[in-house]
XYZ file of C-alpha atoms in Angstrom:
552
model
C 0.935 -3.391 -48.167
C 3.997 -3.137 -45.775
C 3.381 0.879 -46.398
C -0.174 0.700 -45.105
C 0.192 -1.288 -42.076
C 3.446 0.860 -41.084
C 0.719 3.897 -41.753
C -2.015 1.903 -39.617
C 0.070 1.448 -36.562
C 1.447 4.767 -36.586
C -2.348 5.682 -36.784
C -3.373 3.635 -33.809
C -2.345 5.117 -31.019
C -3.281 8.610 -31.799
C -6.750 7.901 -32.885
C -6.697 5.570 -28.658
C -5.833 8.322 -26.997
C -8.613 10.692 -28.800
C -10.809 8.033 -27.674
C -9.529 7.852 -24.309
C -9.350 11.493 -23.766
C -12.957 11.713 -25.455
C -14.540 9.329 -22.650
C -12.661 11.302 -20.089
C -14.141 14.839 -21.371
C -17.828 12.804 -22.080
C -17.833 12.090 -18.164
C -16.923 14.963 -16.611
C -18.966 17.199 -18.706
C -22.110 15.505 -18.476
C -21.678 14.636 -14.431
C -20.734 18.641 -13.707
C -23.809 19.815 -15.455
C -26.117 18.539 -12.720
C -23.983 19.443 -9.746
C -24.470 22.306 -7.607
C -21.523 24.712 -6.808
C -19.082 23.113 -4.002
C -18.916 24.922 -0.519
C -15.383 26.245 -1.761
C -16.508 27.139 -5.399
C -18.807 30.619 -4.886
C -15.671 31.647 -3.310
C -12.957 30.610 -5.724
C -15.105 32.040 -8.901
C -15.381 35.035 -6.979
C -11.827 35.979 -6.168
C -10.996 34.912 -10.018
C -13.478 37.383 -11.243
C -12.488 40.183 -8.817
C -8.869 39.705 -9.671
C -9.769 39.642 -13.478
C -11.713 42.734 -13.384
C -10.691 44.972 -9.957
C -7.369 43.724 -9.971
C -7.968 43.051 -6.346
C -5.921 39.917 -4.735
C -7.102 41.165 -0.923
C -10.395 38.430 -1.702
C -9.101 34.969 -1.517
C -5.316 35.745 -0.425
C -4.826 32.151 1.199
C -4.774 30.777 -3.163
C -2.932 31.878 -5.977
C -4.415 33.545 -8.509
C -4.026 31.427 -11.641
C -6.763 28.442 -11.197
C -9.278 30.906 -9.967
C -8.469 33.350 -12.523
C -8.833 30.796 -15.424
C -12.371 29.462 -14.395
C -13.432 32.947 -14.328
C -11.877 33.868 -17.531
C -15.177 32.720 -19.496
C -17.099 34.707 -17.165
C -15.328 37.755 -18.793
C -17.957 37.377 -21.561
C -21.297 37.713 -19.596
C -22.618 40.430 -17.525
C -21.850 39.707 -13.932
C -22.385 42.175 -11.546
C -20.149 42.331 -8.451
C -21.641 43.404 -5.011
C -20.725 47.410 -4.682
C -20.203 46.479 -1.219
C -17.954 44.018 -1.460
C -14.597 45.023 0.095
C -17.159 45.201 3.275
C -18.162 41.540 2.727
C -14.680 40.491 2.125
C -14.315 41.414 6.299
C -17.212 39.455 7.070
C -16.288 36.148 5.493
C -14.832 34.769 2.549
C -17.874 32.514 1.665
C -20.295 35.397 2.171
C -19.071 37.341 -0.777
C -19.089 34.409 -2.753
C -22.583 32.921 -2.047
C -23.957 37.108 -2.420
C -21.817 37.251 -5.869
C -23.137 34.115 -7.451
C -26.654 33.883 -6.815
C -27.480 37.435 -7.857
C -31.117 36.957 -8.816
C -29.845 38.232 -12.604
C -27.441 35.744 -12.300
C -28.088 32.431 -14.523
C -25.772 30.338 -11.880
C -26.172 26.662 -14.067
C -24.843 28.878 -16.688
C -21.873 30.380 -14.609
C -21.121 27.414 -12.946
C -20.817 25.697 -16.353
C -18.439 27.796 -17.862
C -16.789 28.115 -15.295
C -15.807 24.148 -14.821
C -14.862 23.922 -18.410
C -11.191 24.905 -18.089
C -10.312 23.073 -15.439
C -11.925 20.110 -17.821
C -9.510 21.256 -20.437
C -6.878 21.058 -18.093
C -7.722 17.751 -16.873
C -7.051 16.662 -21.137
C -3.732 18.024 -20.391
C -2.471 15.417 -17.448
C -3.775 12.617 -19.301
C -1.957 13.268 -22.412
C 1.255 14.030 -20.278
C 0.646 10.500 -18.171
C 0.701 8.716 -21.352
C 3.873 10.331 -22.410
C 5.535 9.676 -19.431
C 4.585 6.210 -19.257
C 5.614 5.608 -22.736
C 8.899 6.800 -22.553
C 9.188 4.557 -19.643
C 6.802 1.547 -20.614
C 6.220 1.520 -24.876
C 3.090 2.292 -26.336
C 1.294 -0.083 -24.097
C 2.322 1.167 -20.860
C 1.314 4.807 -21.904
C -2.256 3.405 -23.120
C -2.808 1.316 -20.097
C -1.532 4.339 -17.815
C -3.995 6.417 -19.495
C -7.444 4.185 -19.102
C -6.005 4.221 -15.398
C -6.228 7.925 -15.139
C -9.363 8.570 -17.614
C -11.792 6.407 -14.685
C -10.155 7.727 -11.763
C -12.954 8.090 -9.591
C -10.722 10.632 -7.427
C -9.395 12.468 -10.915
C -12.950 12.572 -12.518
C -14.162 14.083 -9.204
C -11.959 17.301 -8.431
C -11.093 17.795 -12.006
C -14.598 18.779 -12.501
C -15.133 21.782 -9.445
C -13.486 25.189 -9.577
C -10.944 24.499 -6.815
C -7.003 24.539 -6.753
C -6.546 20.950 -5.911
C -6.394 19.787 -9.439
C -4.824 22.438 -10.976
C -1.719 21.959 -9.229
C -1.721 18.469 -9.603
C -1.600 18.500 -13.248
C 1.052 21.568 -13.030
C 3.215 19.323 -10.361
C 3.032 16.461 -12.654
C 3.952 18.073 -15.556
C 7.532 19.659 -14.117
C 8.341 16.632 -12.468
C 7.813 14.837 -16.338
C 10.138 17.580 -17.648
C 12.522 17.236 -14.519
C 13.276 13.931 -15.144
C 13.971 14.284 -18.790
C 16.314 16.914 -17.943
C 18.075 15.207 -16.001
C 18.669 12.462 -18.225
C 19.436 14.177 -21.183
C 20.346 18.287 -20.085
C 19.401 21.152 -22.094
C 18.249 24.549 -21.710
C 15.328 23.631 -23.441
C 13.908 21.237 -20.969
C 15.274 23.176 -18.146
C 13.152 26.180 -19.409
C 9.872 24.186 -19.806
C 10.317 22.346 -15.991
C 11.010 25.951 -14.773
C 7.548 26.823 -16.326
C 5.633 24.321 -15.043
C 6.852 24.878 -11.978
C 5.899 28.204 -11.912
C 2.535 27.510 -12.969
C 2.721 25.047 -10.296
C 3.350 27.644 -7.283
C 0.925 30.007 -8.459
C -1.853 27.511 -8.629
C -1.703 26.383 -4.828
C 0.988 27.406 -2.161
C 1.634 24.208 -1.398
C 3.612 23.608 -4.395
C 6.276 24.614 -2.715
C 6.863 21.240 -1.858
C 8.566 20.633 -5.585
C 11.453 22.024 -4.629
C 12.489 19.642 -1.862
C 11.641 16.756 -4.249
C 13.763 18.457 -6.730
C 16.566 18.332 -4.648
C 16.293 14.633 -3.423
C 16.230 13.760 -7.270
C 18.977 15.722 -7.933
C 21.003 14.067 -5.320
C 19.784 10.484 -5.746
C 20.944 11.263 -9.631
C 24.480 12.176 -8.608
C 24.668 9.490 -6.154
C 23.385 6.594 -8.584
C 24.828 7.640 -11.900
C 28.282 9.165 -10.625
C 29.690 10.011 -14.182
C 26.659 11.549 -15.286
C 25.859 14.415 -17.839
C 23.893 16.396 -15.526
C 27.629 16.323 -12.580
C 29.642 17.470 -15.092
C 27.116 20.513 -15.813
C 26.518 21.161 -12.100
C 30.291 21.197 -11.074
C 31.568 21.927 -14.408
C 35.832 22.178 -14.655
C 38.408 22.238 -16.841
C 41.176 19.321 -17.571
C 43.330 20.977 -14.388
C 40.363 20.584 -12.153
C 39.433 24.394 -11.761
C 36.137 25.246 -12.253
C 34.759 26.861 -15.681
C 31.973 27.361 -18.001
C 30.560 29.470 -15.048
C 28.066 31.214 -17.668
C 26.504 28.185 -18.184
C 26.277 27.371 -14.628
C 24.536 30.304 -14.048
C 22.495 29.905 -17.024
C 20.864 26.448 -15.504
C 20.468 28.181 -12.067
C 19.425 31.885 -12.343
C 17.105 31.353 -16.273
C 14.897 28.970 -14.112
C 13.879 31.744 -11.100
C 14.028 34.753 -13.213
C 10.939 31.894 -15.236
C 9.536 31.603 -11.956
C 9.482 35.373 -10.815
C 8.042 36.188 -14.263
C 5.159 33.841 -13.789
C 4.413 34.867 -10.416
C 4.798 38.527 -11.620
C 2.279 37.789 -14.604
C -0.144 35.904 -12.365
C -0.374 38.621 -9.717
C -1.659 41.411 -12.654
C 2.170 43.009 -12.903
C 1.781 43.902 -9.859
C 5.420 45.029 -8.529
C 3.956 44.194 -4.967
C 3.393 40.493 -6.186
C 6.309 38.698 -3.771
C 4.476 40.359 -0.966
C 1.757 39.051 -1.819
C 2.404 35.804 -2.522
C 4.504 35.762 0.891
C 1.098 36.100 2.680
C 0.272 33.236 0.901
C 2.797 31.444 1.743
C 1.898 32.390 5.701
C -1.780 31.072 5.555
C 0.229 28.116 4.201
C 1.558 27.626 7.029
C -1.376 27.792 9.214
C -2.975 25.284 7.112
C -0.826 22.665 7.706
C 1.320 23.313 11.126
C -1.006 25.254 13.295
C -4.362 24.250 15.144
C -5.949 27.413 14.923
C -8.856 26.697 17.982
C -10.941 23.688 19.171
C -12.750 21.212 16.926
C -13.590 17.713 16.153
C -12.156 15.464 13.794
C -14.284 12.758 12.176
C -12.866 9.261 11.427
C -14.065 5.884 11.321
C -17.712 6.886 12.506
C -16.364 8.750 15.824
C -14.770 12.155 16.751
C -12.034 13.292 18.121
C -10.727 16.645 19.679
C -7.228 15.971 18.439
C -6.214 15.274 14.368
C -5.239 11.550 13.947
C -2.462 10.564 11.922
C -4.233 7.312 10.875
C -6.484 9.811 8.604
C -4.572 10.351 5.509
C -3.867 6.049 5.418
C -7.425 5.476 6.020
C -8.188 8.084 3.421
C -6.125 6.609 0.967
C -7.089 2.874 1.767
C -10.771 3.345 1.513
C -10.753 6.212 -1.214
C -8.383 4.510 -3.455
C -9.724 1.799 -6.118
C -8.705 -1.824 -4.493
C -7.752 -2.690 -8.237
C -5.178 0.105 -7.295
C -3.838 -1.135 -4.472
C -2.984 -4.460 -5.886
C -1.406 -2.492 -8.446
C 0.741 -0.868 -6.281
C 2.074 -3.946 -4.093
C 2.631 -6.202 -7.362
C 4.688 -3.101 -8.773
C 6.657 -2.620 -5.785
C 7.479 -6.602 -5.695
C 8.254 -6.065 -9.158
C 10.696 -3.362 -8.532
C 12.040 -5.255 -5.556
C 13.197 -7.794 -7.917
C 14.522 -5.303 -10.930
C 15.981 -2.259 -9.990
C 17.427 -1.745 -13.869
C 15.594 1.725 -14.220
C 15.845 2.090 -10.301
C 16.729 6.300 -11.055
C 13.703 6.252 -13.459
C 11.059 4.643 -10.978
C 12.710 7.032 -7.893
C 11.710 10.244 -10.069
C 8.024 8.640 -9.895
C 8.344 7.192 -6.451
C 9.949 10.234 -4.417
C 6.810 12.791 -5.337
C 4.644 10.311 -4.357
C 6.099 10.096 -0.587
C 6.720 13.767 -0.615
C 3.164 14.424 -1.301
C 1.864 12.147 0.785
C 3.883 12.525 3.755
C 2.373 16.261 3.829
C -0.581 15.445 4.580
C 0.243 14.277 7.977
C 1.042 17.461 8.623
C -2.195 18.846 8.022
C -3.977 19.523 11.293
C -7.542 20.295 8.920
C -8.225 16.604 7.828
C -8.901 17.710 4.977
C -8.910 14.308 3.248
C -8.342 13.092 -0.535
C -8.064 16.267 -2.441
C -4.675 16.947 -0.236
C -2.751 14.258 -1.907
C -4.859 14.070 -5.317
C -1.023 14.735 -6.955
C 0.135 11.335 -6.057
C -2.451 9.671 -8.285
C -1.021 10.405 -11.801
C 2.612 9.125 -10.482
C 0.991 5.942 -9.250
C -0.602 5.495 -12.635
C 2.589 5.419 -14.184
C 3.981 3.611 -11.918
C 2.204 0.922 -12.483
C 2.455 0.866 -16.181
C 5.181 -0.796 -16.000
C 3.086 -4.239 -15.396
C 2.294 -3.995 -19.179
C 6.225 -4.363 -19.360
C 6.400 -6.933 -17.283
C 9.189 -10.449 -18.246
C 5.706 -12.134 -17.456
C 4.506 -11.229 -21.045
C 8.002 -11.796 -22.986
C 10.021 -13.963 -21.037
C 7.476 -16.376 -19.230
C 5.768 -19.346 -20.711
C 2.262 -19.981 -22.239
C 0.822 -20.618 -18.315
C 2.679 -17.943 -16.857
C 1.851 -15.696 -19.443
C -2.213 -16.349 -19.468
C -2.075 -16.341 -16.084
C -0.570 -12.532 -15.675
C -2.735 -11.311 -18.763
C -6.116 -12.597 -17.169
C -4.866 -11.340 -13.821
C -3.993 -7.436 -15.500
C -7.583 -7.766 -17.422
C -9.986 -8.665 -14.414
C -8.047 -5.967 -12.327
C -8.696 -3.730 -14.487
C -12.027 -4.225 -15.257
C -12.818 -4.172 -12.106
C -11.237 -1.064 -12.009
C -13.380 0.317 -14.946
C -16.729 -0.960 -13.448
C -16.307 0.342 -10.011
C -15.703 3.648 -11.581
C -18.197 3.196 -14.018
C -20.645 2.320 -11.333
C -20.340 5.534 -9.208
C -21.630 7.739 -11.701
C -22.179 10.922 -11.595
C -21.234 10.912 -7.976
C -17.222 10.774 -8.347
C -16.740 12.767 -5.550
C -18.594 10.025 -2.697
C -16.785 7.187 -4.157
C -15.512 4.897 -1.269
C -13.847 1.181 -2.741
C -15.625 -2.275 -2.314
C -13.572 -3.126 0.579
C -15.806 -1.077 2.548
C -18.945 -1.634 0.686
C -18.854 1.071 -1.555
C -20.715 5.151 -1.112
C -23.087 4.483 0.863
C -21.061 3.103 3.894
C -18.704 6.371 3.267
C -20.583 8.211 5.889
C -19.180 5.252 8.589
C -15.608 6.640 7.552
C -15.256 9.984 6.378
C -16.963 13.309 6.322
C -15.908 16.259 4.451
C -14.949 17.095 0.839
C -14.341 12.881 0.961
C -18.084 12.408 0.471
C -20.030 15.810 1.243
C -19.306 19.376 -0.532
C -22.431 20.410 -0.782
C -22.494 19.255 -4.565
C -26.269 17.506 -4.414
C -28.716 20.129 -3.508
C -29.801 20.841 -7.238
C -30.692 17.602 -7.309
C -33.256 17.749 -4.425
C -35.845 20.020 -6.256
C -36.488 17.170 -8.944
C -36.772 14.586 -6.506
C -39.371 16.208 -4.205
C -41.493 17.181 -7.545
C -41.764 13.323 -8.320
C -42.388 12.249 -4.897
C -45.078 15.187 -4.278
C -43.386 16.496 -1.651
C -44.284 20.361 -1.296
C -41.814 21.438 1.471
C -39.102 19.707 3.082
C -36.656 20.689 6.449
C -33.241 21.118 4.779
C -30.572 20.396 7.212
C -27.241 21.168 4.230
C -24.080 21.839 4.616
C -23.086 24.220 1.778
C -22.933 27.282 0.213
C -25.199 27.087 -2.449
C -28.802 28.623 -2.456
C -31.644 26.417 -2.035
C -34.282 29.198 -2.819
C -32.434 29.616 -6.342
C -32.927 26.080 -7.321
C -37.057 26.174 -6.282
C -36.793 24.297 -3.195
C -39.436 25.184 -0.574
C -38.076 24.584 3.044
C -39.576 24.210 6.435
C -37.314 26.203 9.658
C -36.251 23.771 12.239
C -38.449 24.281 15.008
C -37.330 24.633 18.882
C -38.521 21.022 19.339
C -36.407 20.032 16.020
C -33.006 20.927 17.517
C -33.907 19.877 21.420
C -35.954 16.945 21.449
C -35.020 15.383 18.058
C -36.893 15.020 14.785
C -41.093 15.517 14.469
C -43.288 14.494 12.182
C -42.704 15.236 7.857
C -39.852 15.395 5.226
C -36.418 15.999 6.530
C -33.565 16.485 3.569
C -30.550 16.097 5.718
C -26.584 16.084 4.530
C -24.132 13.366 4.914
C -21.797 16.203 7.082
C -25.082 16.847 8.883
C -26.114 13.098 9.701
C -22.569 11.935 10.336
C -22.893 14.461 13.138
C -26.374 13.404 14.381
C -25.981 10.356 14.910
C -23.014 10.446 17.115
C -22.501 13.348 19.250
C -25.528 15.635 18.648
C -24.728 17.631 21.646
C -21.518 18.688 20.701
C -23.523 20.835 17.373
C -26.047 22.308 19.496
C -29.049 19.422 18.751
C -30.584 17.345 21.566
C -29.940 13.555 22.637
C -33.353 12.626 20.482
C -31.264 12.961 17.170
C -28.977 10.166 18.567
C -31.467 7.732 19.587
C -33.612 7.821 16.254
C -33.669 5.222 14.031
C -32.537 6.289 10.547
C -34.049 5.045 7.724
C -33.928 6.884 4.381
C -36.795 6.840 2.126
C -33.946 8.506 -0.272
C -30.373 9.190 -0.778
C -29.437 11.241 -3.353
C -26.120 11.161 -4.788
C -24.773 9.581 -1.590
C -24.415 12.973 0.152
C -28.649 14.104 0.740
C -30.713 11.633 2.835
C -34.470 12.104 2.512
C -36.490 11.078 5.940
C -40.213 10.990 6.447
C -39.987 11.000 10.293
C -43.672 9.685 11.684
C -45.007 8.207 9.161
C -45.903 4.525 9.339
């Protein structure tokens, strides 16, 4: 008997996490099947296919090669045709090639687009199983299972791990060489060393802005040497003999140059063996640079249901306050109180806590507002970070009261948690918290990727077949192909765009309505659009609104 329980328990966890990763695969798959490509995703698949098969990097030079090279990779095995003109497009525009590549009239696009979101799926497998290990070694068994549920309903997770784009990718690669990071430093080896230097390299030639690992790498390393002074990992970095001179300089080197020779391999391997590849992944690293640092023109910046000519650093908090779960949140402050009060495995939480402000902090810099998907690689650290409730004295140490109290307070959080996920289905992607009363007051808040990508518009055709609507004005914000998915659309007139909407259907966009409705002017549409009463007959999937302007 004592044999078969030890054989069910060992059995338990496993068979969770299959069940667990399961759901999480289950939800993205069937959700992706009925979204349209992303603005950013004709272009991505593109420049992974070109590199695959021209060996041409010029097309989509501002990304690393890897994520867009994987999504493509199934690609490999149906007959795509690539535009003969397309170094000529690549001048024009980088969504122009993409939009003329995908929607080939030979092309089956649902098909394409399919495949093509299946690795970064995979990939998404791959962070959970590595949050539960992290959160286990830190937590138990409990702490990597509640960690996990955290991470398989992410509304945020389950909506860019779904769309060919590099912000997931890199935040499963980050996550992973931080995990092997910290267990190097706790217990050295060459081993471990090897594996973070791989991860990291996967890392930096997934998205640019992985760069930012190696600054976190260093403020780990130091907080290590200042909080654990007679530690394994001093002794290998300033290694001596009895006399105090320094030795073992072999081994030194081996823990400094094994880890970028890994690095300059990967990049090497990424860029097709191309002995040009640190030139170009230096132009990269430029375009990086105008990303985040430099205003490149005029614009307007949306926040809060107003614009502005100048970026606000209020964006990324607001971002994060309304995008984030409120079951989150209040994960977040009691785990901070909680670490407030126990700094025992201060080193341990610090590995977890530093990437987390690191990340973050970047995004102020970002002069784009580009919203969520910037610091989407915080997420999986919070998750285990707040694991350690499930570890809590509240649920060992505590009595009966104390103890209910805590376990009832952990289970309605995180069914809450579960429901408002739950809830936004399939539309991850618009999901705005309670606090603000949910997706469809998104639109009062935040515009871009954060609720509108163009993802909807394949859903428009089947709509307009059940309401018997034969044509519609399409006012969308994307680079997908209406005519491809059967929709019939009206041109905006000359009394459309000066004198504000006339009489029939109207399919308009949340980025298009967001800008309607408060400065018209400033998009080339007349003060009529301002002063109209909008009410939608329709929304679909948060992002399309559906108007029938004149009727009764």
């Amino acid at each position: 008997m004592e044999l078969k329980t030890s054989s069910s328990k060992k059995l338990y966890t496993p068979i969770l996490i299959f069940i667990l990763l399961s759901v999480l695969i289950f939800q993205a798959v069937s959700s992706l099947s009925i979204k349209s490509p992303t603005y950013d995703e004709p272009y991505h698949l593109t420049s992974g296919y070109i590199a695959l098969t021209k060996k041409d990097y010029r097309y989509g030079a501002d990304h690393p090669p890897l994520l867009k090279s994987l999504a493509a990779l199934p690609l490999l095995f149906l007959d795509l045709k690539i535009p003969e003109n397309y170094p000529e497009l690549i001048q024009q525009s980088m969504f122009t090639l993409g939009s003329k590549f995908l929607f080939q009239p030979q092309h089956d696009v649902d098909q394409i687009v399919f495949l093509s979101r299946l690795p970064l799926v995979l990939l998404s497998c791959l962070l959970g199983f590595y949050v539960f290990l992290w959160a286990k070694a830190l937590y138990g068994e409990k702490g990597g299972l509640f960690a996990l549920i955290l991470y398989v309903v992410s509304p945020n997770i389950l909506a860019y791990s779904r769309f060919v784009t590099t912000d997931f990718g890199v935040s499963c690669f980050i996550f992973i060489a931080c995990f092997y990071f910290w267990n190097y430093l706790n217990n050295p080896s060459l081993q471990k060393l090897c594996l973070t230097s791989l991860f990291l390299g996967l890392a930096l030639v997934s998205k640019f802005s992985a760069i930012i690992l190696i600054p976190i790498f260093f403020i780990i390393v130091c907080v290590k040497l200042l909080t654990e002074r007679e530690s394994k990992l001093k002794n290998l970095l300033i290694p001596q003999n009895s006399d105090g001179t320094q030795s073992n300089l072999q081994t030194f080197f081996m823990h400094f140059g094994v880890p970028l020779i890994i690095v300059l391999i990967i990049i090497f391997f990424a860029y097709g063996l191309s002995f040009n590849f640190l030139t170009l992944y230096n132009e990269g690293v430029n375009h990086l640079k105008e990303t985040y640092f430099r205003n490149n023109g005029p614009r307007l910046y949306y926040l809060l249901g107003y614009f502005f000519y100048e970026p606000s650093k209020l964006y990324p908090i607001v971002t994060f306050l309304v995008k984030t779960p409120v079951s989150t949140q209040v994960f977040i402050v009691i785990s901070l109180l909680v670490l407030l009060n126990n700094r025992k495995n201060l080193f341990n939480e610090l590995c977890l806590i530093i990437p987390i402000v690191f990340v973050f902090a970047a995004t102020f810099t970002d002069v784009n507002h580009t919203g969520v998907r910037r610091f989407l690689p915080i997420y999986p650290f919070i998750f285990v970070f707040v694991a350690k409730l499930t570890n809590h004295k509240f649920f060992s140490d505590s009595g009966p009261l104390k103890k209910q109290l805590a376990f009832a307070t952990m289970t309605i959080l995180t069914l809450w948690y579960v429901v408002s996920s739950v809830r936004v289905y399939p539309d991850y992607l618009a999901y705005f918290n309670e606090a603000i009363g949910g997706p469809k007051n998104g639109i009062n808040y935040l515009d871009n990727a954060n609720i509108d990508w163009g993802q909807d518009l394949k859903r428009l055709k089947p709509y307009m077949k059940e309401a018997g609507i034969d044509k519609i004005k399409l006012m969308y914000e994307g680079t997908a192909d209406s005519k491809y998915y059967g929709i019939s659309t009206i041109p905006l007139s000359k009394e459309d765009r000066q004198l504000g909407p006339q009489s029939g259907y109207y399919a308009i966009s949340a980025h298009y309505l967001i800008r309607l409705i408060t400065i018209p002017e400033a998009f080339g549409f007349g003060p009529g659009w301002k002063k109209k009463v909008y009410k939608p007959i329709k929304v679909i999937g948060h992002t399309i609104y559906i108007f029938n302007f004149g009727s009764s």
